[in-house]
XYZ file of C-alpha atoms in Angstrom:
600
model
C 102.480 73.071 87.438
C 99.105 74.493 86.327
C 97.490 76.100 90.230
C 93.699 76.563 89.526
C 91.210 77.273 92.575
C 87.437 76.740 92.905
C 85.434 80.198 93.025
C 83.735 78.597 96.603
C 87.501 79.509 98.242
C 87.028 83.486 97.715
C 84.223 85.760 98.617
C 82.231 88.314 96.193
C 80.258 87.952 92.747
C 81.869 85.453 90.203
C 83.386 88.424 88.403
C 85.035 89.247 91.402
C 86.003 85.953 92.326
C 87.841 85.600 88.592
C 89.218 89.112 88.519
C 91.002 87.716 91.998
C 92.039 84.498 90.900
C 93.579 85.789 87.409
C 95.867 89.155 89.558
C 96.672 86.120 92.128
C 98.768 84.153 89.134
C 96.112 81.572 89.026
C 96.110 79.871 85.461
C 92.317 78.215 86.002
C 89.322 77.852 88.266
C 87.048 75.338 89.210
C 82.999 76.779 88.563
C 80.759 76.060 91.931
C 77.549 75.745 90.435
C 76.086 77.821 92.668
C 78.391 80.712 91.960
C 77.083 80.355 88.297
C 73.344 80.427 89.138
C 73.565 83.488 91.445
C 75.545 85.239 88.194
C 73.592 87.754 86.004
C 76.372 86.649 82.727
C 75.388 83.815 80.552
C 77.793 80.990 80.163
C 79.176 82.299 77.198
C 79.876 85.347 78.983
C 81.392 83.509 81.738
C 83.401 81.526 78.891
C 84.955 85.003 77.197
C 85.371 86.561 80.736
C 87.727 84.018 81.671
C 89.410 83.841 78.187
C 89.718 87.721 78.629
C 91.605 87.141 82.258
C 93.786 84.664 80.888
C 92.116 82.060 83.119
C 90.793 78.264 81.970
C 87.640 76.929 83.138
C 89.002 73.432 84.599
C 86.306 71.757 86.193
C 82.628 72.412 86.860
C 80.991 71.286 90.321
C 79.574 69.465 91.504
C 76.617 66.841 90.455
C 75.284 64.764 93.125
C 73.509 61.928 94.059
C 74.052 59.856 90.729
C 74.661 56.798 91.317
C 73.826 53.490 92.777
C 69.758 54.595 92.944
C 67.025 52.942 91.470
C 66.241 52.962 87.832
C 63.474 55.721 87.998
C 66.071 57.973 89.480
C 68.592 57.326 87.612
C 66.564 57.960 84.837
C 65.800 61.648 86.226
C 69.946 62.054 87.269
C 70.695 61.656 83.980
C 67.885 64.405 82.423
C 69.719 66.526 84.563
C 73.289 65.747 83.650
C 72.152 66.162 79.900
C 71.075 69.755 80.809
C 74.592 70.227 82.977
C 76.616 68.780 79.857
C 74.854 71.246 77.464
C 75.960 73.925 80.336
C 79.150 72.829 80.336
C 79.500 72.949 76.556
C 78.734 76.476 76.658
C 81.479 77.265 79.285
C 83.806 75.548 77.571
C 85.072 72.927 80.069
C 85.490 69.145 79.656
C 85.615 68.264 83.189
C 82.556 67.509 85.524
C 82.907 66.623 89.346
C 80.621 64.068 90.267
C 80.132 63.125 94.278
C 79.608 60.073 95.772
C 75.942 59.666 96.954
C 75.080 60.777 100.110
C 71.070 60.277 99.535
C 68.953 57.908 101.464
C 68.016 56.369 98.094
C 71.448 55.129 97.345
C 72.218 51.535 97.596
C 75.335 49.486 98.893
C 75.893 47.988 95.673
C 79.123 48.548 93.452
C 78.384 46.852 90.575
C 75.066 48.801 90.338
C 77.087 51.976 91.044
C 79.931 51.014 88.501
C 77.322 50.346 85.721
C 75.847 53.623 86.167
C 78.698 55.735 86.338
C 79.896 53.805 82.970
C 76.349 54.898 81.528
C 76.771 59.104 82.658
C 80.037 58.813 81.183
C 78.655 57.356 77.619
C 76.567 60.363 77.753
C 79.081 63.095 79.017
C 81.491 61.551 76.089
C 79.082 62.540 73.545
C 79.447 65.733 74.721
C 83.404 65.686 74.788
C 82.918 65.599 78.937
C 84.753 63.755 81.235
C 83.542 62.391 84.578
C 85.331 62.529 87.584
C 84.287 60.927 90.465
C 85.301 61.411 93.900
C 84.445 59.941 97.278
C 82.980 62.797 99.627
C 84.266 61.831 103.770
C 80.883 61.670 104.701
C 79.723 59.510 101.680
C 76.406 57.050 102.342
C 78.304 54.208 101.035
C 81.317 55.462 99.387
C 83.463 57.467 101.456
C 87.656 56.792 101.006
C 89.013 57.215 97.844
C 90.019 53.741 97.518
C 86.383 52.219 97.226
C 85.663 55.514 94.849
C 88.748 53.732 92.656
C 87.703 50.390 92.777
C 84.043 51.354 91.211
C 85.888 53.573 88.844
C 88.308 50.453 88.093
C 85.001 47.829 87.676
C 83.696 50.686 85.346
C 86.563 50.387 83.058
C 85.104 53.462 81.081
C 87.473 55.886 78.827
C 85.346 59.330 80.239
C 85.338 58.100 83.555
C 87.950 58.820 86.292
C 88.571 60.169 89.828
C 88.813 62.825 91.434
C 91.376 62.979 94.671
C 90.496 65.213 97.440
C 93.141 65.846 100.145
C 90.221 66.223 102.525
C 88.735 63.956 102.419
C 91.078 61.525 102.141
C 93.325 63.097 105.684
C 89.952 64.120 107.253
C 89.504 60.461 107.770
C 92.893 59.265 108.724
C 93.532 57.658 105.246
C 96.504 56.431 103.947
C 97.115 58.295 100.970
C 100.136 55.589 99.970
C 97.785 53.926 98.042
C 97.497 56.565 95.358
C 100.436 55.106 93.531
C 97.812 52.306 92.507
C 96.099 54.384 90.534
C 97.190 55.110 86.992
C 98.196 59.139 87.042
C 96.044 58.751 83.390
C 92.858 58.263 85.874
C 93.336 60.562 88.318
C 91.484 63.278 86.354
C 91.195 65.946 88.579
C 93.075 66.872 92.133
C 91.461 69.121 95.061
C 93.820 70.450 97.963
C 92.545 71.886 101.048
C 94.264 71.891 104.526
C 92.086 72.057 108.039
C 93.272 72.291 111.484
C 92.912 68.908 113.476
C 89.603 69.191 114.986
C 87.155 66.688 116.770
C 84.078 67.323 114.928
C 81.426 66.051 112.795
C 83.250 66.008 109.711
C 80.536 67.574 107.029
C 80.870 70.718 109.642
C 84.599 70.304 109.530
C 84.516 69.866 105.832
C 82.231 73.458 105.542
C 83.108 75.601 107.873
C 86.951 74.902 108.620
C 89.266 74.125 105.496
C 91.970 76.332 105.099
C 94.897 76.593 102.447
C 97.895 74.241 101.994
C 100.393 75.062 105.521
C 97.834 76.348 107.477
C 96.589 73.376 109.290
C 97.691 70.256 110.604
C 97.430 67.706 107.686
C 100.549 66.509 105.507
C 99.209 68.302 102.157
C 102.567 67.982 100.791
C 103.048 64.469 101.688
C 99.763 63.142 100.063
C 100.856 65.900 97.196
C 104.173 63.519 96.493
C 102.202 60.464 96.491
C 99.918 61.809 93.554
C 102.829 63.308 91.560
C 104.578 59.962 91.599
C 101.769 58.523 89.469
C 102.316 60.476 86.564
C 99.311 62.959 87.581
C 99.680 65.974 85.441
C 96.703 68.017 85.975
C 96.025 71.023 87.694
C 96.740 71.815 91.836
C 93.245 72.958 92.463
C 92.305 74.277 95.783
C 88.796 74.128 96.774
C 88.561 75.454 100.502
C 84.906 75.971 102.427
C 85.842 78.913 105.313
C 83.241 81.076 106.940
C 86.401 83.749 107.001
C 87.636 83.372 103.655
C 83.650 83.715 102.573
C 83.565 87.587 104.293
C 87.139 88.512 103.555
C 88.299 90.436 100.410
C 88.584 88.005 97.740
C 92.211 89.718 96.202
C 94.267 88.903 99.424
C 92.730 85.496 100.190
C 93.463 84.641 96.485
C 97.031 86.021 96.929
C 97.283 83.693 100.342
C 95.861 81.445 98.405
C 98.420 81.326 95.214
C 101.311 81.371 97.783
C 100.127 78.395 99.541
C 100.693 76.163 96.498
C 103.745 77.996 95.568
C 105.033 76.802 98.833
C 103.004 73.395 98.705
C 105.337 72.799 95.452
C 108.325 73.729 97.142
C 107.728 71.222 99.582
C 106.907 68.202 97.436
C 109.716 68.818 95.589
C 108.507 70.522 92.309
C 109.134 73.945 92.433
C 112.300 75.775 93.712
C 111.522 79.502 94.585
C 114.638 81.006 96.360
C 115.675 79.464 99.488
C 114.319 80.728 102.740
C 116.895 83.156 104.617
C 115.802 82.578 108.238
C 116.357 86.563 110.202
C 118.705 85.799 113.187
C 117.571 88.473 115.593
C 115.367 92.008 115.594
C 117.729 94.814 114.362
C 115.183 97.689 115.197
C 111.338 97.772 115.860
C 109.702 101.502 114.355
C 106.566 103.424 116.341
C 104.941 105.738 114.115
C 103.446 108.281 116.185
C 101.913 112.050 115.926
C 103.628 112.757 119.612
C 106.993 111.824 120.416
C 106.677 113.114 124.199
C 104.998 110.413 125.542
C 106.646 107.466 123.851
C 109.903 109.494 125.090
C 108.761 109.117 128.830
C 107.892 105.650 128.583
C 111.065 104.551 126.891
C 113.664 107.067 129.030
C 111.903 105.107 132.585
C 112.751 102.351 130.949
C 116.238 103.315 130.176
C 116.789 103.564 126.739
C 118.662 106.896 125.562
C 118.060 108.774 122.137
C 121.630 108.090 120.545
C 120.895 109.332 116.851
C 118.650 111.119 114.622
C 117.762 109.955 110.946
C 119.469 112.121 108.453
C 116.334 113.090 106.353
C 113.387 112.296 108.183
C 111.899 112.972 111.668
C 112.741 109.761 113.023
C 115.295 109.116 116.383
C 117.036 106.203 117.076
C 116.382 104.885 121.029
C 119.096 101.985 121.885
C 119.642 99.582 124.994
C 122.148 96.836 124.942
C 120.713 95.408 121.739
C 117.671 96.903 121.475
C 116.854 99.315 119.476
C 113.502 101.541 118.668
C 112.788 104.373 116.099
C 110.494 106.844 117.071
C 108.935 108.247 114.011
C 106.589 111.695 113.990
C 105.875 111.836 110.457
C 102.547 110.430 111.553
C 100.455 113.652 112.331
C 97.077 112.310 110.864
C 96.891 109.492 112.792
C 93.894 109.201 114.969
C 94.790 105.856 116.944
C 98.225 107.479 118.418
C 101.426 105.186 118.327
C 101.575 102.312 116.890
C 104.181 99.408 115.451
C 104.894 100.691 111.948
C 108.194 98.159 111.063
C 110.065 95.607 112.420
C 113.933 95.038 111.091
C 114.934 91.761 111.123
C 118.610 90.985 111.060
C 119.647 88.665 107.939
C 122.852 86.888 106.622
C 121.635 87.901 103.499
C 119.281 90.493 103.386
C 119.041 90.639 99.338
C 118.441 87.108 99.060
C 115.631 87.251 102.102
C 113.909 90.296 99.685
C 114.176 87.671 96.671
C 112.349 84.969 98.300
C 109.908 87.321 99.983
C 109.003 88.872 96.581
C 108.397 84.952 94.450
C 106.218 84.551 97.366
C 104.385 87.393 96.412
C 104.764 89.559 99.559
C 103.862 92.935 98.387
C 107.363 94.487 97.866
C 107.116 98.276 99.570
C 108.646 101.314 97.505
C 111.000 103.622 99.475
C 112.244 106.708 98.408
C 116.104 106.679 98.684
C 118.563 109.307 99.286
C 121.713 109.668 98.181
C 123.910 107.716 100.705
C 120.996 106.074 102.309
C 121.265 102.029 103.035
C 119.903 100.008 100.520
C 117.014 98.563 102.708
C 114.343 95.948 100.998
C 111.012 96.300 102.762
C 107.876 94.075 102.168
C 104.666 94.381 103.744
C 103.298 91.429 106.277
C 99.520 90.567 105.649
C 98.795 92.954 108.908
C 100.471 96.116 106.949
C 103.804 95.841 109.116
C 106.271 97.046 107.060
C 109.811 94.141 107.472
C 112.914 95.666 106.939
C 115.866 92.596 105.839
C 118.904 94.778 107.202
C 122.502 93.932 108.841
C 123.807 95.814 111.771
C 127.750 95.747 112.149
C 128.208 93.427 109.983
C 130.013 94.191 107.047
C 130.475 94.364 103.991
C 126.630 94.470 104.370
C 125.477 97.681 104.720
C 124.552 98.875 107.807
C 120.777 100.566 108.153
C 122.486 102.423 110.939
C 124.543 104.279 107.917
C 121.423 106.899 107.815
C 121.547 108.321 111.161
C 123.578 110.864 112.908
C 124.905 110.847 116.554
C 123.313 113.400 119.009
C 124.602 114.260 121.792
C 123.510 111.622 124.550
C 124.562 110.671 128.224
C 124.457 107.181 129.602
C 121.249 106.533 131.488
C 121.279 108.385 134.842
C 121.708 105.263 136.567
C 124.152 103.702 134.735
C 122.936 100.764 134.398
C 121.720 98.531 131.209
C 118.489 97.225 132.159
C 117.484 95.738 128.687
C 119.395 93.588 126.886
C 117.454 92.896 123.711
C 113.938 92.316 122.120
C 112.397 89.380 123.518
C 109.649 89.221 121.152
C 107.167 91.064 119.604
C 103.547 90.686 119.622
C 101.590 91.715 116.467
C 97.886 91.606 116.782
C 96.511 90.193 113.027
C 93.100 91.172 111.549
C 90.574 88.797 112.203
C 90.557 87.587 108.698
C 94.538 87.559 108.200
C 95.485 85.038 111.106
C 96.062 82.116 108.839
C 97.298 83.689 106.476
C 99.910 85.393 109.219
C 101.098 82.547 109.985
C 101.565 80.839 106.438
C 103.360 84.372 105.851
C 105.373 84.246 108.660
C 106.492 80.327 108.138
C 107.215 80.257 104.659
C 108.485 83.436 103.573
C 110.673 84.461 106.839
C 111.485 80.692 107.376
C 110.318 80.766 110.694
C 108.702 77.688 112.996
C 105.064 77.692 113.689
C 103.681 76.250 116.975
C 100.560 75.552 117.675
C 97.899 77.668 117.880
C 96.037 78.697 121.651
C 93.109 80.517 122.379
C 93.651 82.288 125.240
C 89.965 83.885 127.091
C 89.336 87.588 127.295
C 86.865 89.191 129.179
C 84.953 90.682 126.232
C 85.565 87.496 123.653
C 88.579 84.911 123.249
C 91.862 85.829 121.861
C 93.944 83.541 119.351
C 97.329 83.417 119.415
C 100.401 81.606 117.579
C 103.781 82.035 117.761
C 106.165 82.099 115.183
C 110.159 81.523 116.381
C 113.579 81.263 114.491
C 114.924 77.654 115.649
C 117.888 79.539 118.361
C 115.291 82.258 119.820
C 116.853 85.015 117.732
C 113.729 86.069 116.191
C 109.958 85.467 118.414
C 106.639 86.934 117.029
C 103.594 86.225 118.498
C 100.506 86.355 116.316
C 97.585 87.005 117.771
C 93.681 87.822 117.223
C 90.947 88.183 118.789
C 87.895 91.149 119.028
C 88.566 94.664 117.214
C 91.939 96.446 119.037
C 90.802 98.850 121.724
C 91.899 102.187 123.170
C 93.249 100.764 126.421
C 95.647 98.327 124.319
C 93.784 95.074 125.642
C 94.009 93.619 121.786
C 96.930 96.111 120.913
C 100.742 95.434 120.062
C 103.364 95.223 122.131
C 107.090 94.941 122.799
C 109.075 92.704 125.151
C 112.370 93.741 126.491
C 114.480 91.025 127.591
C 116.258 91.549 131.221
C 118.102 89.679 133.369
C 116.639 91.100 136.346
C 112.815 91.833 135.964
C 112.227 92.940 139.320
C 115.338 95.465 139.739
C 114.114 96.721 135.977
C 110.654 97.307 137.216
C 111.931 98.967 140.053
C 113.892 101.352 138.720
C 111.207 101.733 135.654
C 108.991 102.919 138.663
C 111.147 105.034 140.025
C 112.056 107.074 136.742
C 108.195 107.551 136.343
C 106.731 104.798 134.587
C 103.621 103.177 135.107
C 103.241 99.759 136.050
C 100.125 98.344 134.863
C 98.158 96.735 138.157
C 97.418 93.192 138.507
C 94.649 91.964 141.233
C 95.839 90.347 144.343
C 93.718 87.755 143.770
C 96.416 86.753 140.946
C 99.045 86.139 143.404
C 97.091 84.547 146.151
C 96.895 81.814 143.630
C 100.412 82.270 142.697
C 101.355 81.443 146.099
C 99.163 78.149 146.145
C 100.663 76.929 143.388
C 104.554 78.080 143.664
C 107.266 78.241 146.246
C 108.883 81.362 146.295
C 112.385 82.463 148.147
C 111.404 84.606 151.019
C 110.129 88.306 149.912
C 110.127 86.984 146.073
C 106.235 86.676 145.563
C 106.258 90.214 147.800
C 108.174 91.936 144.896
C 105.960 90.803 142.504
C 102.868 91.655 144.169
C 104.458 94.935 144.820
C 105.321 95.418 141.212
C 102.322 93.698 139.214
C 104.953 90.891 137.726
C 103.481 87.583 136.722
C 105.032 84.644 136.503
C 104.826 81.014 134.847
C 107.165 77.743 134.637
C 107.396 74.963 132.465
C 110.158 71.891 131.859
C 112.792 74.327 130.842
C 112.463 76.955 133.356
C 110.946 80.350 134.623
C 109.448 82.952 132.549
C 108.670 86.224 134.917
C 106.716 89.514 132.968
C 105.031 92.706 133.388
C 103.379 95.154 131.515
C 103.910 99.078 131.242
C 100.817 101.365 130.566
C 99.655 101.211 127.189
C 100.580 104.500 124.709
C 98.569 104.435 122.207
C 98.148 101.002 120.556
C 101.698 100.084 122.025
C 102.816 99.166 125.619
C 105.896 97.536 126.552
C 106.738 94.369 128.700
C 109.771 93.062 130.954
C 110.708 89.870 130.285
C 112.812 87.828 132.392
C 113.425 84.281 130.710
C 115.276 80.837 132.088
C 117.389 79.733 128.987
C 115.348 76.691 129.089
C 111.572 78.647 128.633
C 110.113 78.040 125.372
C 106.672 79.828 126.269
C 105.254 83.443 126.172
C 103.372 83.224 129.663
C 100.076 82.607 128.237
C 98.399 81.086 131.159
C 98.906 84.917 132.578
C 97.159 86.653 129.582
C 93.624 86.016 130.394
C 95.256 88.571 133.392
C 96.786 90.864 131.761
C 93.817 91.565 129.372
C 91.571 92.056 132.329
C 93.672 94.283 133.956
C 94.053 96.340 130.925
C 90.178 96.485 130.619
C 89.993 97.455 134.140
C 92.534 100.100 133.642
C 90.798 101.504 130.808
C 87.511 101.847 132.738
C 89.040 103.448 135.666
C 90.614 106.209 133.555
C 88.780 109.504 134.183
């Protein structure tokens, strides 16, 4: 289906918005009145610019407070409408959005509203224009799509139809099934937006918190299904008012918007991109660092062993159990020290995963491949993390480890495997990519997204949303808060699974590793909330181990000091526990801030 986007959904000048929409693959745009008024281009120049970019102008919007008003007011409205219809003829667009009135002068009189809208449609027809009447969720008298349709039906004018807007319908808890009673040819336009479920004034909700389909809590795909069953064949258009989008770069936002429509069409059964290939585990994580020594010291204390070296790059492979960490020293120019740069995802079908990612507009990363290198495909996540689709020891699929040559090594000095695998990853997102990241990991990778949670930070608020595979083989916590700081308070981290966190933490400390100190007040409170075996709480207090419990079991975890922008977490997870220790996050964040301020 054709796709369109309202210019109000993007930041920048009108020219920048049009360029971003075109590059993201949209077929058309809705021109928002304020964008046109602020543009130095004439309507004819805007029309030509859109044509050059391959964009149709699908809608001009909005006209407000038109109907059900006293005769004198309506005469002034018709005069205003004539000027707008002249403008639209110059723009080359044939559909105008008319919002249900919010004017105090508007009367609760459907017959009058129908008569005046019919007269407006008479004038519009003279200009070759159609009028799409939309019920605003906060309309003075008309605030549901059913009511708007009754007025349009009563008017019975061929140039008058309705505009359906998913936000206005779903934010009021409306039942979209009734849409199927509207003839498809009388649905002149369809606007789509999602939103998180919030308890607040609907106008403020609409103006600040809308998001792209799949990023909120509404069943936009279900609504689209009802619309399509009417025979509607117009564009799928996004109208999203969002404070973050208004400040973010237009190009990536437009790509995110287009991806949301591709996924929406898939969910509604009208498009078939390559099927999702859900990753089954973490093959490796890659740390990029200008100095391998501090990283090697932490890994060694954790019980990792350097087992191999890349055949053509300055990359070492460190292993323990099923956990593998690459240390890449090709980062001499980095100023922020060590960072988590890439993740290898175990995939049942790496080529299929790459095809889906590309079809859903994930940036495919070029890779210089020497003869004999494993044919790995990589795409960029919204935060810039490189995601590799790969296989480990699963013939006949190519094994990514074939790029590495073994180096002489001995097992850990104590001969004990402390870490079994990667439990989860925590990736810090740029503030303007949080919703995009959740949609990307859900849609492109096929992971399930959990509810977003807010965590108190000593210097602000941190949002987190986990995406997981059905079997827990891949768990990624996406976080956003204040800008990343040197102490790692909002840094990335790698959580390593262990069967015995107390023993693992003791051995890490005995090997010279530094654990994050946790305030005694935390463990005093823990004693009040839970009962522990003799000596258990004392061990937690000594090692800085935090504790959480849900209906599925317990979660014990502790943290290392930070290296650059990365730190490690040791995790002992009962099989039924599904969380990430979120109640303990404020304590961890405060402890990291304290550790930073205490340094000389």
